[in-house]
Amino acid sequence: MGTVGKALDILDLFTHRQPSLGLSQLARLSGLNKTTCHRLLTEMESRGLVEQAGPAREYRLGPAVLRLAALRESSVPTRDAAMPVLRRLAEATGETAHVSHLVAGRLQTLAFCYAAQSGMKVMMEDADFLPFDATASGAAVLANLPRGEGFRLAASARDPDALHARIEDCRRNGWAETHSTMQKDVQGLAVPLFDAGGICCGAVAVAAAAPRMTPALHATIVAELIRAGTEITALRGGDLPDPIATLWRSAAGKDPK
Amino acid sequence: MGTVGKALDILDLFTHRQPSLGLSQLARLSGLNKTTCHRLLTEMESRGLVEQAGPAREYRLGPAVLRLAALRESSVPTRDAAMPVLRRLAEATGETAHVSHLVAGRLQTLAFCYAAQSGMKVMMEDADFLPFDATASGAAVLANLPRGEGFRLAASARDPDALHARIEDCRRNGWAETHSTMQKDVQGLAVPLFDAGGICCGAVAVAAAAPRMTPALHATIVAELIRAGTEITALRGGDLPDPIATLWRSAAGKDPK
């Protein structure tokens, strides 16, 4: 692995749970020795990608990432474009809505939205990266990737049989579902998102509190997810592959059989 | 300069004017040879920081920057927090409002907002980085940095006398002003922003169409800028240094003499 890759991997150690980290922690988590880690951090600090703050001079992400994200959003609207759709999804279902994006073989949480009306809600702050084998979003993405890439990303699953059953369900239904796999008493439902050319690039999901799930709410979530998946895919100029388009029309009851 | 610095400098070549660039262009603009440039891009691509798209497979910023920015915003609210203030500033003045942030010795545009009511407006898409010697924001920042750092950043000014006069005006008034320095017929007005500890960290500005400027509009812009500068500084947990606080109170007419 090259020096640049090592430096960029350090950036992935910062999460909502740990937005600030000391040099010793970063060295330990990255597996680099402290001298190397410090040198890479200093180079990134000189460009504003990280900064030191607080009495302990811990590192955190720097202001330069904001210009990069604003520029990315203006050429490929993704996060800002998805927010209104997420807000409506959270409101319509009363549960937590989130969207994730496949980045360098991992599923990154891009944005989330809580339902205002629910005092009890599934929190998303800890989920910076979604494990493929423990989330509905992961299954929705794996079910819609080219087989080879899906197999590769599924290879490290702790329970391959359960994951493959979930993937098969998603291929049949057009949406994926998990029960208490990532957090206890959380039911996840997700649909895939597609780029131009019909390539799966992420997922939009609802993380619902299982104790209040009902068949009616389940049907609402599926219908709203299909609507959100269609809209976000369209917003980023993507195309639904024919099999998904057919499944979603059918599931949405527009093509009753 | 280290490898990581070289790679990160490539990211700064992407701007609103040129959001996608080919390998040859990137090599030429960065001064790197094509092989090195390609290797650095490949490493950044493997982490999702850049990606190739379109028929010409040009490079553009990748989706990984969005997670980084979302995480930075959640620990240090800056861009999202400033947007409502910018919107009000643009509405109240009828001109283009923008906020910039000092990052690694350069002034980066963080966000901008156009006034809905004006058919003719000063466009900001081209201003990813604001030159210190040609913008009101630059003068406002230089006037409020520690002297040594200000001198260093002002060193490359094309017209040092004009810049120093502008800096002195800003120290006396609490706001900075330029006329047609960056774009013809554009009048810029700006006030500094401050971090915790009263360290100048950027500026908020109005870029106005000079032909419609009047003494009344000028007074409105100054008053609204002072209000916006106070609010954005407070939103990021910053402190106004005493001299600025005194100047702004006086300029806002709350402390008439």
Short mmCIF file of C-alpha atoms in Angstrom, two decimals:
data_model
loop_
_atom_site.label_atom_id
_atom_site.label_comp_id
_atom_site.label_asym_id
_atom_site.label_seq_id
_atom_site.Cartn_x
_atom_site.Cartn_y
_atom_site.Cartn_z
CA MET A 1 0.00 0.00 0.00
CA GLY A 2 1.29 3.45 -0.91
CA THR A 3 1.88 6.39 1.40
CA VAL A 4 -1.18 8.25 0.15
CA GLY A 5 -3.41 5.25 0.82
CA LYS A 6 -2.05 5.00 4.37
CA ALA A 7 -2.75 8.69 4.96
CA LEU A 8 -6.28 8.46 3.58
CA ASP A 9 -7.01 5.36 5.68
CA ILE A 10 -6.29 7.51 8.75
CA LEU A 11 -9.19 9.75 7.73
CA ASP A 12 -11.56 6.76 7.92
CA LEU A 13 -10.69 6.28 11.61
CA PHE A 14 -12.65 9.44 12.46
CA THR A 15 -16.31 8.57 13.07
CA HIS A 16 -19.36 10.13 14.68
CA ARG A 17 -18.54 8.12 17.78
CA GLN A 18 -14.91 9.28 17.78
CA PRO A 19 -14.65 12.58 15.89
CA SER A 20 -11.38 13.49 17.70
CA LEU A 21 -8.48 11.12 18.23
CA GLY A 22 -5.01 11.50 19.76
CA LEU A 23 -1.82 10.53 17.98
CA SER A 24 -1.37 7.35 20.06
CA GLN A 25 -4.91 6.21 19.31
CA LEU A 26 -4.51 6.94 15.60
CA ALA A 27 -1.21 5.06 15.47
CA ARG A 28 -2.74 2.07 17.25
CA LEU A 29 -5.92 2.01 15.14
CA SER A 30 -4.03 2.43 11.87
CA GLY A 31 -1.32 -0.08 12.70
CA LEU A 32 1.32 2.53 11.78
CA ASN A 33 4.20 3.47 14.04
CA LYS A 34 3.83 6.81 15.76
CA THR A 35 6.54 8.55 13.73
CA THR A 36 4.99 7.60 10.39
CA CYS A 37 1.50 8.39 11.62
CA HIS A 38 2.63 11.82 12.84
CA ARG A 39 4.35 12.60 9.54
CA LEU A 40 1.23 11.71 7.52
CA LEU A 41 -0.97 13.75 9.86
CA THR A 42 1.36 16.75 9.57
CA GLU A 43 1.18 16.60 5.78
CA MET A 44 -2.60 16.39 5.89
CA GLU A 45 -2.74 19.21 8.46
CA SER A 46 -0.70 21.48 6.17
CA ARG A 47 -3.51 21.15 3.59
CA GLY A 48 -6.35 21.61 6.12
CA LEU A 49 -7.61 18.03 5.82
CA VAL A 50 -7.09 17.46 9.56
CA GLU A 51 -6.47 19.90 12.40
CA GLN A 52 -5.53 19.79 16.06
CA ALA A 53 -7.91 21.26 18.60
CA GLY A 54 -8.77 21.30 22.25
CA PRO A 55 -6.53 21.23 25.30
CA ALA A 56 -5.21 17.74 24.43
CA ARG A 57 -4.40 18.85 20.84
CA GLU A 58 -6.30 15.84 19.49
CA TYR A 59 -6.75 15.50 15.74
CA ARG A 60 -10.06 15.91 13.97
CA LEU A 61 -11.14 16.41 10.35
CA GLY A 62 -10.22 19.86 9.05
CA PRO A 63 -12.08 22.57 7.17
CA ALA A 64 -10.66 21.65 3.73
CA VAL A 65 -13.13 18.75 3.45
CA LEU A 66 -16.00 21.25 3.28
CA ARG A 67 -14.82 22.87 0.04
CA LEU A 68 -14.26 19.44 -1.51
CA ALA A 69 -17.74 18.26 -0.53
CA ALA A 70 -19.41 21.47 -1.74
CA LEU A 71 -17.66 21.10 -5.09
CA ARG A 72 -18.57 17.41 -5.36
CA GLU A 73 -22.21 18.23 -4.53
CA SER A 74 -22.34 20.94 -7.18
CA SER A 75 -21.06 18.60 -9.90
CA VAL A 76 -22.80 15.40 -8.68
CA PRO A 77 -25.71 16.35 -6.39
CA THR A 78 -26.07 13.49 -3.93
CA ARG A 79 -26.36 14.37 -0.27
CA ASP A 80 -28.20 17.67 -0.55
CA ALA A 81 -30.45 16.23 -3.25
CA ALA A 82 -31.36 13.22 -1.10
CA MET A 83 -32.19 15.20 2.06
CA PRO A 84 -35.76 16.28 1.16
CA VAL A 85 -36.57 12.70 0.10
CA LEU A 86 -35.16 11.37 3.39
CA ARG A 87 -37.17 13.89 5.38
CA ARG A 88 -40.40 12.80 3.71
CA LEU A 89 -39.50 9.12 4.17
CA ALA A 90 -38.89 9.65 7.90
CA GLU A 91 -42.12 11.61 8.28
CA ALA A 92 -44.27 9.16 6.31
CA THR A 93 -43.00 6.15 8.26
CA GLY A 94 -42.34 7.71 11.68
CA GLU A 95 -38.94 5.93 11.68
CA THR A 96 -35.30 6.78 11.01
CA ALA A 97 -34.42 7.09 7.30
CA HIS A 98 -30.90 6.93 5.90
CA VAL A 99 -29.04 6.75 2.63
CA SER A 100 -25.70 5.07 2.04
CA HIS A 101 -23.26 5.08 -0.81
CA LEU A 102 -20.83 2.44 -2.03
CA VAL A 103 -17.35 4.01 -1.76
CA ALA A 104 -14.22 1.99 -2.46
CA GLY A 105 -15.90 -1.31 -1.55
CA ARG A 106 -17.54 -0.06 1.64
CA LEU A 107 -21.00 1.23 2.39
CA GLN A 108 -20.74 4.75 3.84
CA THR A 109 -23.66 6.48 5.52
CA LEU A 110 -24.21 9.66 3.51
CA ALA A 111 -27.14 11.22 5.35
CA PHE A 112 -29.84 10.33 7.81
CA CYS A 113 -33.03 11.85 9.10
CA TYR A 114 -35.02 11.19 12.25
CA ALA A 115 -38.80 11.28 12.43
CA ALA A 116 -39.86 14.30 14.46
CA GLN A 117 -42.95 12.56 15.82
CA SER A 118 -41.24 9.60 17.52
CA GLY A 119 -39.77 9.96 21.00
CA MET A 120 -38.08 6.56 20.60
CA LYS A 121 -35.96 6.42 17.48
CA VAL A 122 -33.16 4.33 16.03
CA MET A 123 -29.98 6.43 16.27
CA MET A 124 -27.58 6.58 13.34
CA GLU A 125 -24.60 8.49 14.77
CA ASP A 126 -22.60 5.32 15.25
CA ALA A 127 -23.17 3.93 11.78
CA ASP A 128 -20.53 5.68 9.66
CA PHE A 129 -19.94 2.46 7.74
CA LEU A 130 -22.66 -0.18 7.31
CA PRO A 131 -21.51 -3.83 7.45
CA PHE A 132 -22.82 -5.73 4.41
CA ASP A 133 -23.73 -8.78 6.46
CA ALA A 134 -25.68 -7.04 9.21
CA THR A 135 -27.78 -4.42 7.45
CA ALA A 136 -30.70 -4.35 5.03
CA SER A 137 -28.77 -1.74 3.04
CA GLY A 138 -25.85 -4.16 2.70
CA ALA A 139 -28.10 -6.96 1.44
CA ALA A 140 -29.89 -4.59 -0.98
CA VAL A 141 -26.55 -3.52 -2.47
CA LEU A 142 -25.06 -7.03 -2.66
CA ALA A 143 -28.22 -8.34 -4.35
CA ASN A 144 -27.83 -5.77 -7.12
CA LEU A 145 -24.10 -5.69 -7.76
CA PRO A 146 -22.54 -7.70 -10.56
CA ARG A 147 -22.22 -11.25 -9.11
CA GLY A 148 -18.42 -11.24 -8.91
CA GLU A 149 -18.24 -7.99 -6.99
CA GLY A 150 -21.10 -9.06 -4.70
CA PHE A 151 -19.34 -12.35 -3.89
CA ARG A 152 -16.12 -10.50 -3.11
CA LEU A 153 -17.78 -8.04 -0.72
CA ALA A 154 -19.83 -10.83 0.92
CA ALA A 155 -16.76 -13.00 1.48
CA SER A 156 -16.12 -11.91 5.08
CA ALA A 157 -19.70 -12.43 6.28
CA ARG A 158 -19.94 -13.99 9.72
CA ASP A 159 -23.10 -15.93 8.79
CA PRO A 160 -22.90 -16.51 5.01
CA ASP A 161 -26.08 -18.62 4.87
CA ALA A 162 -28.22 -15.93 6.49
CA LEU A 163 -26.70 -13.30 4.22
CA HIS A 164 -27.31 -15.31 1.07
CA ALA A 165 -30.92 -15.97 2.08
CA ARG A 166 -31.36 -12.22 2.59
CA ILE A 167 -29.81 -11.50 -0.81
CA GLU A 168 -32.13 -14.02 -2.48
CA ASP A 169 -35.15 -12.45 -0.77
CA CYS A 170 -34.08 -9.06 -2.06
CA ARG A 171 -33.69 -10.36 -5.62
CA ARG A 172 -37.22 -11.79 -5.41
CA ASN A 173 -38.92 -8.81 -3.69
CA GLY A 174 -36.95 -5.76 -4.78
CA TRP A 175 -36.25 -4.78 -1.17
CA ALA A 176 -34.15 -6.24 1.67
CA GLU A 177 -34.95 -6.78 5.34
CA THR A 178 -33.07 -7.55 8.56
CA HIS A 179 -34.16 -8.20 12.14
CA SER A 180 -31.93 -7.23 15.08
CA THR A 181 -28.75 -7.95 13.13
CA MET A 182 -26.99 -4.62 13.76
CA GLN A 183 -28.85 -3.40 16.85
CA LYS A 184 -31.27 -5.32 19.07
CA ASP A 185 -34.96 -4.64 18.39
CA VAL A 186 -34.22 -2.79 15.18
CA GLN A 187 -35.86 -3.89 11.96
CA GLY A 188 -34.13 -2.65 8.81
CA LEU A 189 -35.69 -2.35 5.36
CA ALA A 190 -33.81 -1.09 2.32
CA VAL A 191 -33.95 -0.70 -1.45
CA PRO A 192 -30.98 -0.28 -3.80
CA LEU A 193 -30.03 2.95 -5.61
CA PHE A 194 -28.62 3.08 -9.13
CA ASP A 195 -26.21 5.25 -11.09
CA ALA A 196 -26.41 6.05 -14.76
CA GLY A 197 -26.06 2.76 -16.61
CA GLY A 198 -28.08 0.92 -13.93
CA ILE A 199 -25.06 0.20 -11.72
CA CYS A 200 -25.99 -0.22 -8.05
CA CYS A 201 -24.30 2.55 -6.05
CA GLY A 202 -25.94 2.48 -2.62
CA ALA A 203 -29.17 2.07 -0.74
CA VAL A 204 -31.92 4.00 0.97
CA ALA A 205 -33.25 2.44 4.15
CA VAL A 206 -35.59 2.73 7.10
CA ALA A 207 -34.37 1.59 10.54
CA ALA A 208 -37.51 0.92 12.54
CA ALA A 209 -38.09 0.15 16.20
CA ALA A 210 -39.24 -3.49 16.03
CA PRO A 211 -41.65 -3.32 19.02
CA ARG A 212 -43.97 -0.96 17.17
CA MET A 213 -43.86 -2.71 13.78
CA THR A 214 -47.25 -3.75 12.35
CA PRO A 215 -48.20 -5.28 8.98
CA ALA A 216 -49.69 -1.92 7.98
CA LEU A 217 -46.51 0.00 8.91
CA HIS A 218 -44.41 -2.62 7.11
CA ALA A 219 -46.45 -2.09 3.92
CA THR A 220 -46.12 1.70 4.29
CA ILE A 221 -42.34 1.45 4.71
CA VAL A 222 -41.95 -0.75 1.63
CA ALA A 223 -44.11 1.56 -0.49
CA GLU A 224 -42.31 4.70 0.74
CA LEU A 225 -38.88 3.10 0.23
CA ILE A 226 -39.73 2.23 -3.36
CA ARG A 227 -40.86 5.81 -3.92
CA ALA A 228 -37.68 7.17 -2.30
CA GLY A 229 -35.42 4.76 -4.22
CA THR A 230 -37.04 5.77 -7.50
CA GLU A 231 -36.68 9.47 -6.71
CA ILE A 232 -33.08 9.44 -5.44
CA THR A 233 -32.01 7.30 -8.41
CA ALA A 234 -33.67 9.83 -10.74
CA LEU A 235 -32.13 12.82 -8.89
CA ARG A 236 -28.61 11.53 -9.50
CA GLY A 237 -29.39 10.81 -13.14
CA GLY A 238 -29.46 7.04 -12.59
CA ASP A 239 -31.42 4.30 -14.32
CA LEU A 240 -33.42 1.50 -12.69
CA PRO A 241 -32.54 -1.87 -14.23
CA ASP A 242 -35.60 -3.52 -15.83
CA PRO A 243 -36.00 -6.34 -13.25
CA ILE A 244 -36.04 -3.80 -10.37
CA ALA A 245 -38.40 -1.47 -12.23
CA THR A 246 -40.80 -4.38 -12.75
CA LEU A 247 -40.60 -5.57 -9.13
CA TRP A 248 -41.13 -2.06 -7.79
CA ARG A 249 -44.12 -1.37 -10.06
CA SER A 250 -45.62 -4.63 -8.92
CA ALA A 251 -44.87 -4.05 -5.21
CA ALA A 252 -46.27 -0.54 -5.40
CA GLY A 253 -49.53 -2.04 -6.63
CA LYS A 254 -49.40 -0.11 -9.89
CA ASP A 255 -49.27 -3.40 -11.79
CA PRO A 256 -51.47 -5.74 -9.74
CA LYS A 257 -51.41 -9.42 -10.70
CA MET B 1 7.17 18.31 -0.12
CA GLY B 2 5.94 14.83 0.78
CA THR B 3 3.94 12.45 -1.37
CA VAL B 4 0.76 13.04 0.61
CA GLY B 5 1.05 16.80 0.14
CA LYS B 6 1.49 16.34 -3.60
CA ALA B 7 -1.60 14.15 -3.76
CA LEU B 8 -3.69 16.60 -1.73
CA ASP B 9 -2.54 19.52 -3.88
CA ILE B 10 -4.06 17.70 -6.86
CA LEU B 11 -7.46 17.93 -5.11
CA ASP B 12 -7.18 21.73 -5.07
CA LEU B 13 -6.96 21.78 -8.87
CA PHE B 14 -10.63 20.84 -9.08
CA THR B 15 -12.77 23.99 -9.01
CA HIS B 16 -16.32 25.03 -9.86
CA ARG B 17 -14.98 26.19 -13.22
CA GLN B 18 -13.19 22.89 -13.84
CA PRO B 19 -14.84 20.15 -11.79
CA SER B 20 -13.50 17.42 -14.14
CA LEU B 21 -9.93 17.24 -15.42
CA GLY B 22 -8.03 14.76 -17.56
CA LEU B 23 -4.75 13.17 -16.52
CA SER B 24 -2.70 15.37 -18.88
CA GLN B 25 -4.30 18.55 -17.54
CA LEU B 26 -3.77 17.44 -13.94
CA ALA B 27 -0.14 16.60 -14.61
CA ARG B 28 0.45 19.97 -16.29
CA LEU B 29 -1.36 21.99 -13.60
CA SER B 30 0.34 20.15 -10.74
CA GLY B 31 3.80 20.22 -12.28
CA LEU B 32 4.11 16.46 -11.70
CA ASN B 33 5.09 14.02 -14.39
CA LYS B 34 2.24 11.94 -15.76
CA THR B 35 3.37 8.67 -14.16
CA THR B 36 3.58 10.16 -10.67
CA CYS B 37 0.32 12.02 -11.12
CA HIS B 38 -1.43 8.84 -12.28
CA ARG B 39 -0.09 6.85 -9.33
CA LEU B 40 -1.30 9.45 -6.82
CA LEU B 41 -4.71 9.61 -8.51
CA THR B 42 -5.02 5.83 -8.45
CA GLU B 43 -4.30 5.75 -4.73
CA MET B 44 -6.87 8.47 -4.10
CA GLU B 45 -9.37 6.69 -6.36
CA SER B 46 -9.00 3.47 -4.35
CA ARG B 47 -10.27 5.42 -1.30
CA GLY B 48 -13.10 7.16 -3.17
CA LEU B 49 -11.52 10.62 -2.92
CA VAL B 50 -11.50 10.98 -6.72
CA GLU B 51 -13.28 8.99 -9.41
CA GLN B 52 -13.25 8.73 -13.18
CA ALA B 53 -16.44 9.43 -15.07
CA GLY B 54 -17.82 10.26 -18.47
CA PRO B 55 -16.76 9.06 -21.90
CA ALA B 56 -13.30 10.67 -21.59
CA ARG B 57 -12.77 9.04 -18.16
CA GLU B 58 -11.81 12.41 -16.69
CA TYR B 59 -11.17 12.66 -12.98
CA ARG B 60 -13.47 14.47 -10.55
CA LEU B 61 -13.84 14.54 -6.77
CA GLY B 62 -15.25 11.27 -5.43
CA PRO B 63 -18.04 10.41 -3.00
CA ALA B 64 -15.74 9.86 0.00
CA VAL B 65 -15.48 13.63 0.53
CA LEU B 66 -19.17 13.71 1.46
CA ARG B 67 -18.79 11.48 4.52
CA LEU B 68 -15.78 13.51 5.66
CA ALA B 69 -17.66 16.78 5.30
CA ALA B 70 -20.77 15.45 7.06
CA LEU B 71 -18.61 14.28 9.97
CA ARG B 72 -16.72 17.59 10.12
CA GLU B 73 -20.03 19.50 10.11
CA SER B 74 -21.42 17.39 12.93
CA SER B 75 -18.39 18.04 15.15
CA VAL B 76 -17.72 21.65 14.04
CA PRO B 77 -20.88 23.09 12.46
CA THR B 78 -19.69 25.63 9.90
CA ARG B 79 -21.21 25.48 6.45
CA ASP B 80 -24.71 24.27 7.35
CA ALA B 81 -24.80 26.66 10.31
CA ALA B 82 -23.82 29.63 8.14
CA MET B 83 -26.37 28.99 5.35
CA PRO B 84 -29.47 30.53 7.02
CA VAL B 85 -27.42 33.62 7.95
CA LEU B 86 -26.15 33.92 4.36
CA ARG B 87 -29.67 33.59 2.99
CA ARG B 88 -30.89 36.43 5.19
CA LEU B 89 -27.87 38.55 4.29
CA ALA B 90 -28.52 38.04 0.55
CA GLU B 91 -32.22 38.83 0.97
CA ALA B 92 -31.70 41.91 3.14
CA THR B 93 -29.14 43.42 0.76
CA GLY B 94 -30.38 42.11 -2.59
CA GLU B 95 -26.79 41.12 -3.39
CA THR B 96 -24.63 37.99 -3.39
CA ALA B 97 -23.49 36.87 0.07
CA HIS B 98 -20.61 34.50 0.73
CA VAL B 99 -18.55 33.12 3.56
CA SER B 100 -14.92 32.04 3.34
CA HIS B 101 -12.64 30.17 5.65
CA LEU B 102 -8.88 30.36 6.16
CA VAL B 103 -7.53 26.88 5.33
CA ALA B 104 -3.81 26.19 5.25
CA GLY B 105 -2.95 29.81 4.45
CA ARG B 106 -5.57 30.27 1.74
CA LEU B 107 -9.05 31.71 1.79
CA GLN B 108 -11.51 29.06 0.57
CA THR B 109 -15.09 29.90 -0.34
CA LEU B 110 -17.23 27.79 1.96
CA ALA B 111 -20.73 28.76 0.86
CA PHE B 112 -22.52 31.45 -1.09
CA CYS B 113 -26.07 32.58 -1.60
CA TYR B 114 -27.66 34.67 -4.34
CA ALA B 115 -30.43 37.17 -3.75
CA ALA B 116 -33.63 35.84 -5.31
CA GLN B 117 -34.92 39.29 -6.18
CA SER B 118 -32.02 40.46 -8.39
CA GLY B 119 -31.89 39.50 -12.04
CA MET B 120 -28.32 40.81 -12.24
CA LYS B 121 -26.10 39.23 -9.62
CA VAL B 122 -22.41 38.75 -8.91
CA MET B 123 -21.63 35.09 -9.60
CA MET B 124 -19.46 33.10 -7.21
CA GLU B 125 -18.93 29.81 -9.05
CA ASP B 126 -15.46 30.82 -10.17
CA ALA B 127 -14.23 31.92 -6.76
CA ASP B 128 -13.13 28.70 -5.08
CA PHE B 129 -10.17 30.52 -3.55
CA LEU B 130 -10.23 34.25 -2.79
CA PRO B 131 -6.98 36.17 -3.42
CA PHE B 132 -6.03 38.20 -0.34
CA ASP B 133 -5.01 41.21 -2.39
CA ALA B 134 -8.10 41.48 -4.57
CA THR B 135 -11.03 40.85 -2.24
CA ALA B 136 -12.67 42.57 0.71
CA SER B 137 -12.69 39.19 2.47
CA GLY B 138 -8.93 38.95 2.06
CA ALA B 139 -8.37 42.43 3.52
CA ALA B 140 -10.76 41.71 6.41
CA VAL B 141 -8.82 38.56 7.29
CA LEU B 142 -5.36 40.10 6.92
CA ALA B 143 -6.39 43.06 9.10
CA ASN B 144 -7.31 40.69 11.92
CA LEU B 145 -4.60 38.05 11.81
CA PRO B 146 -1.58 38.26 14.11
CA ARG B 147 0.77 40.77 12.37
CA GLY B 148 3.42 38.20 11.42
CA GLU B 149 0.97 35.86 9.74
CA GLY B 150 -0.77 38.75 8.00
CA PHE B 151 2.54 40.04 6.61
CA ARG B 152 3.44 36.56 5.35
CA LEU B 153 0.13 36.09 3.52
CA ALA B 154 0.22 39.65 2.13
CA ALA B 155 3.77 39.21 0.81
CA SER B 156 2.77 38.27 -2.74
CA ALA B 157 0.34 41.15 -3.25
CA ARG B 158 0.57 42.73 -6.70
CA ASP B 159 -0.18 46.20 -5.31
CA PRO B 160 1.09 46.20 -1.70
CA ASP B 161 0.28 49.88 -1.10
CA ALA B 162 -3.35 49.49 -2.06
CA LEU B 163 -3.62 46.34 0.05
CA HIS B 164 -2.07 47.99 3.10
CA ALA B 165 -4.38 50.99 2.78
CA ARG B 166 -7.34 48.58 2.64
CA ILE B 167 -6.07 46.72 5.71
CA GLU B 168 -5.67 50.02 7.63
CA ASP B 169 -9.21 51.04 6.66
CA CYS B 170 -10.50 47.72 7.96
CA ARG B 171 -8.65 48.12 11.27
CA ARG B 172 -10.23 51.58 11.65
CA ASN B 173 -13.80 50.67 10.52
CA GLY B 174 -14.24 47.02 11.43
CA TRP B 175 -15.11 46.13 7.84
CA ALA B 176 -13.20 46.02 4.54
CA GLU B 177 -14.10 47.23 1.08
CA THR B 178 -12.87 46.78 -2.50
CA HIS B 179 -13.90 48.27 -5.84
CA SER B 180 -13.55 46.29 -9.07
CA THR B 181 -10.41 44.52 -7.85
CA MET B 182 -11.54 40.96 -8.57
CA GLN B 183 -14.28 41.55 -11.13
CA LYS B 184 -15.15 44.77 -12.98
CA ASP B 185 -18.09 46.71 -11.52
CA VAL B 186 -18.19 44.60 -8.39
CA GLN B 187 -17.99 46.25 -4.99
CA GLY B 188 -17.00 43.93 -2.18
CA LEU B 189 -17.63 44.49 1.52
CA ALA B 190 -16.56 42.05 4.22
CA VAL B 191 -16.18 41.55 7.95
CA PRO B 192 -13.91 39.05 9.70
CA LEU B 193 -15.06 35.90 11.53
CA PHE B 194 -13.47 34.57 14.70
CA ASP B 195 -12.84 31.20 16.31
CA ALA B 196 -12.81 30.44 20.00
CA GLY B 197 -9.99 32.49 21.49
CA GLY B 198 -10.67 35.40 19.13
CA ILE B 199 -8.49 34.06 16.30
CA CYS B 200 -9.57 35.30 12.87
CA CYS B 201 -10.65 32.28 10.80
CA GLY B 202 -12.42 33.72 7.77
CA ALA B 203 -14.82 36.35 6.52
CA VAL B 204 -18.39 36.93 5.54
CA ALA B 205 -18.92 39.23 2.58
CA VAL B 206 -21.34 40.83 0.18
CA ALA B 207 -20.38 41.13 -3.49
CA ALA B 208 -22.53 43.90 -4.90
CA ALA B 209 -23.15 45.16 -8.41
CA ALA B 210 -21.46 48.58 -8.28
CA PRO B 211 -23.87 50.32 -10.73
CA ARG B 212 -26.76 50.01 -8.29
CA MET B 213 -24.83 50.95 -5.12
CA THR B 214 -26.25 53.89 -3.14
CA PRO B 215 -25.23 55.38 0.22
CA ALA B 216 -28.38 53.83 1.75
CA LEU B 217 -27.61 50.37 0.36
CA HIS B 218 -24.00 50.71 1.51
CA ALA B 219 -25.17 51.42 5.06
CA THR B 220 -27.58 48.47 4.93
CA ILE B 221 -24.81 46.13 3.74
CA VAL B 222 -22.44 47.23 6.52
CA ALA B 223 -25.13 46.82 9.19
CA GLU B 224 -26.21 43.42 7.87
CA LEU B 225 -22.60 42.23 7.56
CA ILE B 226 -21.91 43.15 11.18
CA ARG B 227 -25.02 41.25 12.23
CA ALA B 228 -24.01 38.23 10.10
CA GLY B 229 -20.41 38.31 11.35
CA THR B 230 -21.59 38.40 14.96
CA GLU B 231 -23.98 35.51 14.40
CA ILE B 232 -21.66 33.21 12.44
CA THR B 233 -18.88 33.82 14.98
CA ALA B 234 -21.31 32.90 17.77
CA LEU B 235 -22.58 29.82 15.89
CA ARG B 236 -19.10 28.35 15.68
CA GLY B 237 -18.46 29.11 19.35
CA GLY B 238 -16.07 31.96 18.55
CA ASP B 239 -15.27 35.15 20.43
CA LEU B 240 -15.12 38.68 19.01
CA PRO B 241 -11.90 40.44 20.09
CA ASP B 242 -12.65 43.56 22.12
CA PRO B 243 -11.54 46.11 19.46
CA ILE B 244 -13.84 44.52 16.87
CA ALA B 245 -16.73 44.23 19.31
CA THR B 246 -16.36 47.96 20.10
CA LEU B 247 -16.12 48.98 16.42
CA TRP B 248 -19.14 46.88 15.48
CA ARG B 249 -21.28 48.20 18.32
CA SER B 250 -20.37 51.69 17.27
CA ALA B 251 -20.94 51.07 13.54
CA ALA B 252 -24.29 49.42 14.24
CA GLY B 253 -25.33 52.61 15.99
CA LYS B 254 -25.96 50.87 19.28
CA ASP B 255 -23.28 52.97 20.91
CA PRO B 256 -23.63 56.38 19.27
CA LYS B 257 -20.90 58.89 20.03
#
